[in-house]
Amino acid sequence: MTTIAFIGLGIMGLPMAKNLVDAGFTVRGFNRTAAKAEELAAAGGQAASTIAEAVDGADVIATMVPDSPDVEAVLDGILAAAKPGATWIDFSTIRPDVAKDLAAQAKEAGLKPLDAPVSGGEPGAIDGVLSIMVGGDEADFAAASEVFEAVGKTIVHVGPSGAGQTVKAANQLIVAGNIGLLAEAVVFLEAYGVDTASALEVLGGGLAGSKVLEQKGQKMLDREFAPGFRLALHHKDMGIVTAAAREAGVTIPLGAAVAQLVAATVAQGNGGLDHSGLLTVVEQLSGTSASAEDEDADAQEGAA
Ligand code: NAP
């Protein structure tokens, strides 16, 4: 496996493709907006101007696009141009049932499909230390190990096609819940005027500690919400997990509540913020956001 086509060079895809270049693979990148493929070329990869050009003769085809319809759209182009026997690794986070259907289509066309969603965020992608949960045939997974090792650190085969996406849905449930409670803790601590940086430091050393607290705590304190992982994508993922839970006949009451908070943040036009920006809606509920305070001041001025 020496030549890799990489389709979707966004926040996650570009650094992953660069790590594959650094690991010695020939990487041909395609991105809808061409400038990002040029960035890959500047880092030692190649820029393809069409999916067909990227995929032609490639041993491995990697995709990293936002949602199920996007993967469906790029797969059409891949199937038209891929060489028989190539491995298709979909790193995107999509619906488990769609992943299963697309894997069947890809197999029918002679490809070896693996659904391999990732966790670890942009820093994990840049550092090549992502957690990767893989669904598909065990032999295809084993044959692609060098590709996974170039972009990830914790790499686990979790079952047949679609299983990787099921595990990722659980991942997104846990992360959203963590972010929601961290945001509530920040609002709570600020209400008491304690030194929040010290508070988060000590919380981080105990059972309340988490990767979410490590990566998102200071950003919440600084109100620094440049993505990272866009709330619009987490909204998509909460839709995936709530639908899949319903389908399985299990309930996720805390997850459903967080899903509504994420939906509210997106509905207010903040889908482009990092998911730590969930804090904005949690603040509004307590009337502690800057805008809520302004309205309060205006109301008091009006009354006076
Ligand atoms: P992103 O920055 O928005 O990048 C998405 C990429 O897909 C862009 O290059 C975009 O091209 C391309 N694209 C979008 N729709 C397309 C279509 N219909 N056809 C072809 N290309 C298309 O998103 P991201 O943050 O990298 O996320 C990608 C996937 O990884 C998502 O499924 C997300 O849930 C998952 N994920 C993200 C993170 C994270 O922290 N960001 C972590 C784990 C998993 P343009 O440049 O033209 O827009």
CSV table of C-alpha atoms and ligand atoms in Angstrom, one decimal:
chain,number,residue,atom,x,y,z
A,1,MET,CA,0.0,0.0,0.0
A,2,THR,CA,2.0,2.9,-1.2
A,3,THR,CA,-0.3,5.3,-3.0
A,4,ILE,CA,-3.2,6.9,-1.1
A,5,ALA,CA,-5.9,9.1,-2.5
A,6,PHE,CA,-7.2,11.5,0.2
A,7,ILE,CA,-10.6,13.1,-0.4
A,8,GLY,CA,-11.7,15.9,1.9
A,9,LEU,CA,-8.8,18.1,3.2
A,10,GLY,CA,-10.6,20.1,5.9
A,11,ILE,CA,-9.7,20.7,9.6
A,12,MET,CA,-9.1,16.9,10.1
A,13,GLY,CA,-8.3,15.6,6.6
A,14,LEU,CA,-5.4,18.0,5.8
A,15,PRO,CA,-3.3,17.2,8.8
A,16,MET,CA,-4.1,13.5,8.5
A,17,ALA,CA,-3.0,13.6,4.8
A,18,LYS,CA,0.2,15.4,5.8
A,19,ASN,CA,1.0,12.7,8.4
A,20,LEU,CA,0.6,10.1,5.7
A,21,VAL,CA,3.1,12.0,3.5
A,22,ASP,CA,5.5,12.2,6.5
A,23,ALA,CA,5.1,8.4,6.9
A,24,GLY,CA,6.4,7.9,3.4
A,25,PHE,CA,3.2,7.3,1.4
A,26,THR,CA,2.5,8.9,-1.9
A,27,VAL,CA,-0.6,11.0,-1.2
A,28,ARG,CA,-2.8,12.5,-3.8
A,29,GLY,CA,-5.3,14.9,-2.3
A,30,PHE,CA,-8.6,16.1,-3.7
A,31,ASN,CA,-10.6,18.9,-2.1
A,32,ARG,CA,-13.8,20.6,-3.4
A,33,THR,CA,-12.1,23.9,-2.7
A,34,ALA,CA,-8.8,23.5,-4.5
A,35,ALA,CA,-6.6,25.7,-2.4
A,36,LYS,CA,-6.5,23.1,0.4
A,37,ALA,CA,-5.1,20.5,-2.0
A,38,GLU,CA,-2.4,23.0,-2.8
A,39,GLU,CA,-1.5,23.1,0.9
A,40,LEU,CA,-1.0,19.4,0.8
A,41,ALA,CA,1.2,19.7,-2.3
A,42,ALA,CA,3.3,22.3,-0.5
A,43,ALA,CA,3.8,19.7,2.3
A,44,GLY,CA,5.1,17.0,-0.1
A,45,GLY,CA,1.8,15.5,-1.4
A,46,GLN,CA,0.2,15.9,-4.7
A,47,ALA,CA,-2.9,18.0,-5.6
A,48,ALA,CA,-5.5,16.3,-7.8
A,49,SER,CA,-8.1,18.4,-9.5
A,50,THR,CA,-10.8,15.6,-9.7
A,51,ILE,CA,-11.7,12.6,-7.5
A,52,ALA,CA,-11.0,10.4,-10.5
A,53,GLU,CA,-7.5,11.8,-10.8
A,54,ALA,CA,-6.8,11.2,-7.1
A,55,VAL,CA,-8.2,7.7,-7.0
A,56,ASP,CA,-6.7,6.4,-10.3
A,57,GLY,CA,-4.4,3.5,-9.4
A,58,ALA,CA,-4.4,4.2,-5.7
A,59,ASP,CA,-4.0,1.3,-3.3
A,60,VAL,CA,-5.9,3.1,-0.5
A,61,ILE,CA,-8.7,5.7,-0.8
A,62,ALA,CA,-9.4,7.7,2.3
A,63,THR,CA,-12.4,10.0,2.7
A,64,MET,CA,-12.9,12.7,5.4
A,65,VAL,CA,-16.0,14.7,4.6
A,66,PRO,CA,-18.8,16.0,6.9
A,67,ASP,CA,-21.9,13.9,6.7
A,68,SER,CA,-23.7,10.8,5.2
A,69,PRO,CA,-24.9,12.5,2.0
A,70,ASP,CA,-21.3,13.9,1.4
A,71,VAL,CA,-19.8,10.4,1.7
A,72,GLU,CA,-22.5,9.1,-0.6
A,73,ALA,CA,-21.7,11.8,-3.2
A,74,VAL,CA,-17.9,11.2,-3.2
A,75,LEU,CA,-18.3,7.4,-3.2
A,76,ASP,CA,-20.0,7.6,-6.6
A,77,GLY,CA,-16.9,9.2,-8.0
A,78,ILE,CA,-14.6,6.7,-6.2
A,79,LEU,CA,-16.5,3.7,-7.5
A,80,ALA,CA,-16.2,5.0,-11.1
A,81,ALA,CA,-12.4,5.3,-10.9
A,82,ALA,CA,-11.0,3.0,-8.2
A,83,LYS,CA,-8.8,0.1,-9.1
A,84,PRO,CA,-10.3,-3.3,-8.1
A,85,GLY,CA,-9.0,-4.5,-4.7
A,86,ALA,CA,-8.3,-1.0,-3.4
A,87,THR,CA,-9.0,-0.4,0.3
A,88,TRP,CA,-11.5,2.4,1.0
A,89,ILE,CA,-11.2,3.9,4.5
A,90,ASP,CA,-13.9,6.3,5.4
A,91,PHE,CA,-12.7,8.4,8.3
A,92,SER,CA,-15.9,10.6,8.3
A,93,THR,CA,-18.5,10.4,11.1
A,94,ILE,CA,-21.7,9.2,9.5
A,95,ARG,CA,-24.8,7.1,10.3
A,96,PRO,CA,-24.0,3.5,11.1
A,97,ASP,CA,-26.8,2.2,8.8
A,98,VAL,CA,-25.5,4.3,5.9
A,99,ALA,CA,-22.0,3.1,6.5
A,100,LYS,CA,-23.2,-0.5,6.3
A,101,ASP,CA,-25.1,0.1,3.0
A,102,LEU,CA,-22.1,2.0,1.4
A,103,ALA,CA,-19.7,-0.8,2.5
A,104,ALA,CA,-22.0,-3.3,0.8
A,105,GLN,CA,-22.0,-1.2,-2.4
A,106,ALA,CA,-18.2,-0.8,-2.3
A,107,LYS,CA,-17.7,-4.6,-1.8
A,108,GLU,CA,-19.9,-5.3,-4.7
A,109,ALA,CA,-17.6,-3.0,-6.8
A,110,GLY,CA,-14.6,-5.0,-5.7
A,111,LEU,CA,-13.3,-2.6,-3.0
A,112,LYS,CA,-12.3,-3.4,0.6
A,113,PRO,CA,-14.4,-1.0,2.8
A,114,LEU,CA,-13.5,0.1,6.3
A,115,ASP,CA,-15.5,2.6,8.4
A,116,ALA,CA,-12.9,4.2,10.6
A,117,PRO,CA,-14.2,7.3,12.3
A,118,VAL,CA,-11.8,9.1,14.6
A,119,SER,CA,-11.7,10.9,17.9
A,120,GLY,CA,-9.1,13.3,19.3
A,121,GLY,CA,-10.0,16.5,17.5
A,122,GLU,CA,-7.7,18.8,15.4
A,123,PRO,CA,-4.8,18.4,17.9
A,124,GLY,CA,-5.0,14.6,17.6
A,125,ALA,CA,-5.1,14.9,13.8
A,126,ILE,CA,-2.1,17.2,13.8
A,127,ASP,CA,-0.1,15.1,16.2
A,128,GLY,CA,-1.1,11.8,14.5
A,129,VAL,CA,-2.5,10.4,17.8
A,130,LEU,CA,-6.2,9.9,16.9
A,131,SER,CA,-8.3,7.1,18.4
A,132,ILE,CA,-9.7,5.2,15.5
A,133,MET,CA,-12.7,2.8,15.8
A,134,VAL,CA,-12.8,0.5,12.8
A,135,GLY,CA,-15.6,-1.6,11.3
A,136,GLY,CA,-15.1,-4.0,8.4
A,137,ASP,CA,-13.4,-7.3,7.6
A,138,GLU,CA,-10.6,-8.1,10.1
A,139,ALA,CA,-8.1,-9.1,7.3
A,140,ASP,CA,-8.7,-5.7,5.5
A,141,PHE,CA,-8.2,-3.9,8.8
A,142,ALA,CA,-4.9,-5.8,9.4
A,143,ALA,CA,-3.6,-5.1,5.9
A,144,ALA,CA,-4.2,-1.3,6.4
A,145,SER,CA,-2.4,-1.2,9.7
A,146,GLU,CA,0.5,1.0,8.5
A,147,VAL,CA,-2.0,3.6,7.2
A,148,PHE,CA,-3.8,3.7,10.5
A,149,GLU,CA,-0.6,3.9,12.5
A,150,ALA,CA,0.5,7.0,10.5
A,151,VAL,CA,-2.6,9.0,11.7
A,152,GLY,CA,-3.6,7.3,15.0
A,153,LYS,CA,-2.4,5.9,18.3
A,154,THR,CA,-5.3,3.9,19.7
A,155,ILE,CA,-6.6,1.8,16.8
A,156,VAL,CA,-9.1,-0.8,17.4
A,157,HIS,CA,-11.1,-3.1,15.2
A,158,VAL,CA,-14.6,-3.1,16.8
A,159,GLY,CA,-16.6,-5.4,14.5
A,160,PRO,CA,-18.2,-5.6,11.0
A,161,SER,CA,-19.0,-2.8,8.7
A,162,GLY,CA,-20.9,0.0,10.5
A,163,ALA,CA,-19.6,-1.0,13.9
A,164,GLY,CA,-17.0,1.8,13.8
A,165,GLN,CA,-19.7,4.3,13.3
A,166,THR,CA,-21.8,2.9,16.2
A,167,VAL,CA,-18.8,3.2,18.5
A,168,LYS,CA,-18.2,6.8,17.3
A,169,ALA,CA,-21.9,7.7,18.0
A,170,ALA,CA,-21.3,6.6,21.6
A,171,ASN,CA,-18.1,8.7,21.6
A,172,GLN,CA,-20.0,11.8,20.6
A,173,LEU,CA,-22.7,11.2,23.2
A,174,ILE,CA,-20.0,11.0,25.9
A,175,VAL,CA,-18.1,14.1,24.6
A,176,ALA,CA,-21.3,16.2,24.3
A,177,GLY,CA,-22.3,15.3,27.9
A,178,ASN,CA,-18.9,16.2,29.2
A,179,ILE,CA,-18.9,19.5,27.4
A,180,GLY,CA,-22.4,20.3,28.7
A,181,LEU,CA,-21.4,19.6,32.3
A,182,LEU,CA,-18.1,21.4,32.0
A,183,ALA,CA,-20.0,24.5,30.7
A,184,GLU,CA,-22.4,24.3,33.6
A,185,ALA,CA,-19.5,24.0,36.0
A,186,VAL,CA,-17.8,27.1,34.5
A,187,VAL,CA,-21.0,29.2,34.8
A,188,PHE,CA,-21.5,27.9,38.4
A,189,LEU,CA,-17.9,28.7,39.4
A,190,GLU,CA,-18.0,32.2,37.9
A,191,ALA,CA,-21.2,32.9,39.8
A,192,TYR,CA,-19.3,32.4,43.0
A,193,GLY,CA,-16.4,34.6,41.8
A,194,VAL,CA,-13.8,31.9,42.5
A,195,ASP,CA,-10.5,31.7,40.6
A,196,THR,CA,-11.7,29.6,37.7
A,197,ALA,CA,-8.3,28.7,36.3
A,198,SER,CA,-7.3,27.3,39.8
A,199,ALA,CA,-10.6,25.5,40.1
A,200,LEU,CA,-10.2,23.8,36.7
A,201,GLU,CA,-6.6,22.9,37.6
A,202,VAL,CA,-7.6,21.0,40.7
A,203,LEU,CA,-10.7,19.5,39.1
A,204,GLY,CA,-8.5,18.2,36.4
A,205,GLY,CA,-6.5,16.2,38.9
A,206,GLY,CA,-9.4,14.3,40.3
A,207,LEU,CA,-12.3,12.1,39.1
A,208,ALA,CA,-13.8,15.2,37.3
A,209,GLY,CA,-10.7,15.3,35.1
A,210,SER,CA,-11.1,14.5,31.5
A,211,LYS,CA,-9.6,15.1,28.0
A,212,VAL,CA,-12.6,17.5,27.5
A,213,LEU,CA,-11.6,19.5,30.6
A,214,GLU,CA,-7.9,19.5,29.5
A,215,GLN,CA,-8.6,20.6,25.9
A,216,LYS,CA,-11.7,22.8,26.3
A,217,GLY,CA,-11.6,24.2,29.9
A,218,GLN,CA,-9.3,27.1,29.3
A,219,LYS,CA,-11.0,27.9,26.0
A,220,MET,CA,-14.3,28.2,27.8
A,221,LEU,CA,-12.8,30.5,30.4
A,222,ASP,CA,-11.3,32.7,27.6
A,223,ARG,CA,-14.5,32.5,25.5
A,224,GLU,CA,-12.2,31.3,22.6
A,225,PHE,CA,-14.5,29.3,20.4
A,226,ALA,CA,-12.6,29.1,17.0
A,227,PRO,CA,-13.1,25.5,15.7
A,228,GLY,CA,-11.8,22.7,16.3
A,229,PHE,CA,-14.9,20.7,16.0
A,230,ARG,CA,-17.8,22.8,14.8
A,231,LEU,CA,-21.1,22.7,16.7
A,232,ALA,CA,-22.9,22.0,13.4
A,233,LEU,CA,-21.0,18.7,13.2
A,234,HIS,CA,-21.8,17.8,16.8
A,235,HIS,CA,-25.4,18.6,16.1
A,236,LYS,CA,-25.3,16.1,13.2
A,237,ASP,CA,-23.7,13.6,15.5
A,238,MET,CA,-26.4,14.0,18.2
A,239,GLY,CA,-28.9,13.4,15.5
A,240,ILE,CA,-27.1,10.2,14.6
A,241,VAL,CA,-26.9,8.9,18.2
A,242,THR,CA,-30.5,9.8,19.2
A,243,ALA,CA,-31.9,8.1,16.0
A,244,ALA,CA,-29.7,5.0,16.5
A,245,ALA,CA,-30.6,4.7,20.1
A,246,ARG,CA,-34.3,4.9,19.2
A,247,GLU,CA,-33.8,2.3,16.5
A,248,ALA,CA,-32.2,0.0,19.1
A,249,GLY,CA,-35.0,0.6,21.6
A,250,VAL,CA,-32.8,2.2,24.3
A,251,THR,CA,-33.1,5.6,25.9
A,252,ILE,CA,-30.4,8.3,26.3
A,253,PRO,CA,-32.2,10.9,28.5
A,254,LEU,CA,-29.1,12.9,29.4
A,255,GLY,CA,-27.9,12.7,25.8
A,256,ALA,CA,-31.3,13.9,24.5
A,257,ALA,CA,-31.1,16.9,26.8
A,258,VAL,CA,-27.6,17.8,25.6
A,259,ALA,CA,-28.7,17.3,22.0
A,260,GLN,CA,-31.4,20.0,22.6
A,261,LEU,CA,-28.8,22.4,24.0
A,262,VAL,CA,-26.5,21.7,21.0
A,263,ALA,CA,-29.5,22.3,18.7
A,264,ALA,CA,-30.3,25.6,20.4
A,265,THR,CA,-26.8,26.8,19.9
A,266,VAL,CA,-26.9,26.0,16.2
A,267,ALA,CA,-30.4,27.5,15.9
A,268,GLN,CA,-29.0,30.7,17.3
A,269,GLY,CA,-26.5,30.9,14.4
A,270,ASN,CA,-23.5,29.6,16.3
A,271,GLY,CA,-23.0,26.3,14.4
A,272,GLY,CA,-19.6,27.5,13.2
A,273,LEU,CA,-18.2,27.8,16.7
A,274,ASP,CA,-16.2,25.1,18.3
A,275,HIS,CA,-18.3,22.7,20.4
A,276,SER,CA,-16.9,24.3,23.5
A,277,GLY,CA,-19.2,27.2,22.4
A,278,LEU,CA,-22.1,25.2,23.9
A,279,LEU,CA,-21.2,27.5,26.9
A,280,THR,CA,-23.0,30.4,25.2
A,281,VAL,CA,-26.4,28.7,25.5
A,282,VAL,CA,-25.7,27.4,29.0
A,283,GLU,CA,-24.8,31.0,30.0
A,284,GLN,CA,-28.0,32.3,28.5
A,285,LEU,CA,-30.1,29.9,30.5
A,286,SER,CA,-28.6,31.4,33.7
A,287,GLY,CA,-28.8,35.0,32.3
A,288,THR,CA,-25.1,35.4,32.7
A,289,SER,CA,-24.1,35.8,29.0
A,290,ALA,CA,-22.7,39.2,27.9
A,291,SER,CA,-25.8,39.8,25.8
A,292,ALA,CA,-28.2,38.8,28.6
A,293,GLU,CA,-26.4,41.2,30.9
A,294,ASP,CA,-26.6,44.0,28.3
A,295,GLU,CA,-30.4,43.4,28.0
A,296,ASP,CA,-30.7,43.5,31.8
A,297,ALA,CA,-28.8,46.8,31.9
A,298,ASP,CA,-31.0,48.2,29.1
A,299,ALA,CA,-34.1,47.1,31.0
A,300,GLN,CA,-32.9,48.8,34.2
A,301,GLU,CA,-32.0,52.0,32.3
A,302,GLY,CA,-35.5,51.9,30.7
A,303,ALA,CA,-37.1,51.5,34.2
A,304,ALA,CA,-35.1,54.4,35.5
B,1,NAP,P1,-14.4,20.4,7.7
B,1,NAP,O1,-13.3,21.2,8.2
B,1,NAP,O2,-15.7,21.1,7.4
B,1,NAP,O3,-13.9,19.6,6.4
B,1,NAP,C1,-14.8,18.9,5.6
B,1,NAP,C2,-14.2,18.7,4.2
B,1,NAP,O4,-15.0,18.0,3.4
B,1,NAP,C3,-13.8,20.0,3.5
B,1,NAP,O5,-12.6,19.8,2.9
B,1,NAP,C4,-14.9,20.1,2.5
B,1,NAP,O6,-14.6,20.8,1.3
B,1,NAP,C5,-15.2,18.7,2.1
B,1,NAP,N1,-16.6,18.5,1.7
B,1,NAP,C6,-17.7,18.8,2.3
B,1,NAP,N2,-18.8,18.4,1.6
B,1,NAP,C7,-18.3,17.8,0.5
B,1,NAP,C8,-19.0,17.1,-0.6
B,1,NAP,N3,-20.3,17.0,-0.6
B,1,NAP,N4,-18.2,16.6,-1.5
B,1,NAP,C9,-16.8,16.7,-1.4
B,1,NAP,N5,-16.2,17.3,-0.4
B,1,NAP,C10,-16.9,17.8,0.6
B,1,NAP,O7,-14.8,19.2,8.7
B,1,NAP,P2,-13.8,18.4,9.7
B,1,NAP,O8,-13.9,19.0,11.0
B,1,NAP,O9,-12.5,18.1,9.0
B,1,NAP,O10,-14.7,17.0,9.8
B,1,NAP,C11,-14.7,16.0,8.9
B,1,NAP,C12,-15.4,14.8,9.5
B,1,NAP,O11,-14.6,14.4,10.6
B,1,NAP,C13,-16.8,15.0,10.0
B,1,NAP,O12,-17.6,13.8,9.7
B,1,NAP,C14,-16.6,15.2,11.5
B,1,NAP,O13,-17.8,14.9,12.2
B,1,NAP,C15,-15.4,14.3,11.8
B,1,NAP,N6,-14.6,14.6,12.9
B,1,NAP,C16,-14.2,15.9,13.1
B,1,NAP,C17,-13.4,16.2,14.2
B,1,NAP,C18,-12.9,17.6,14.5
B,1,NAP,O14,-12.5,17.9,15.7
B,1,NAP,N7,-13.0,18.6,13.6
B,1,NAP,C19,-13.0,15.2,15.1
B,1,NAP,C20,-13.4,13.9,14.9
B,1,NAP,C21,-14.2,13.6,13.8
B,1,NAP,P3,-14.5,22.4,1.2
B,1,NAP,O15,-13.1,22.8,1.6
B,1,NAP,O16,-14.8,22.7,-0.2
B,1,NAP,O17,-15.6,22.9,2.1
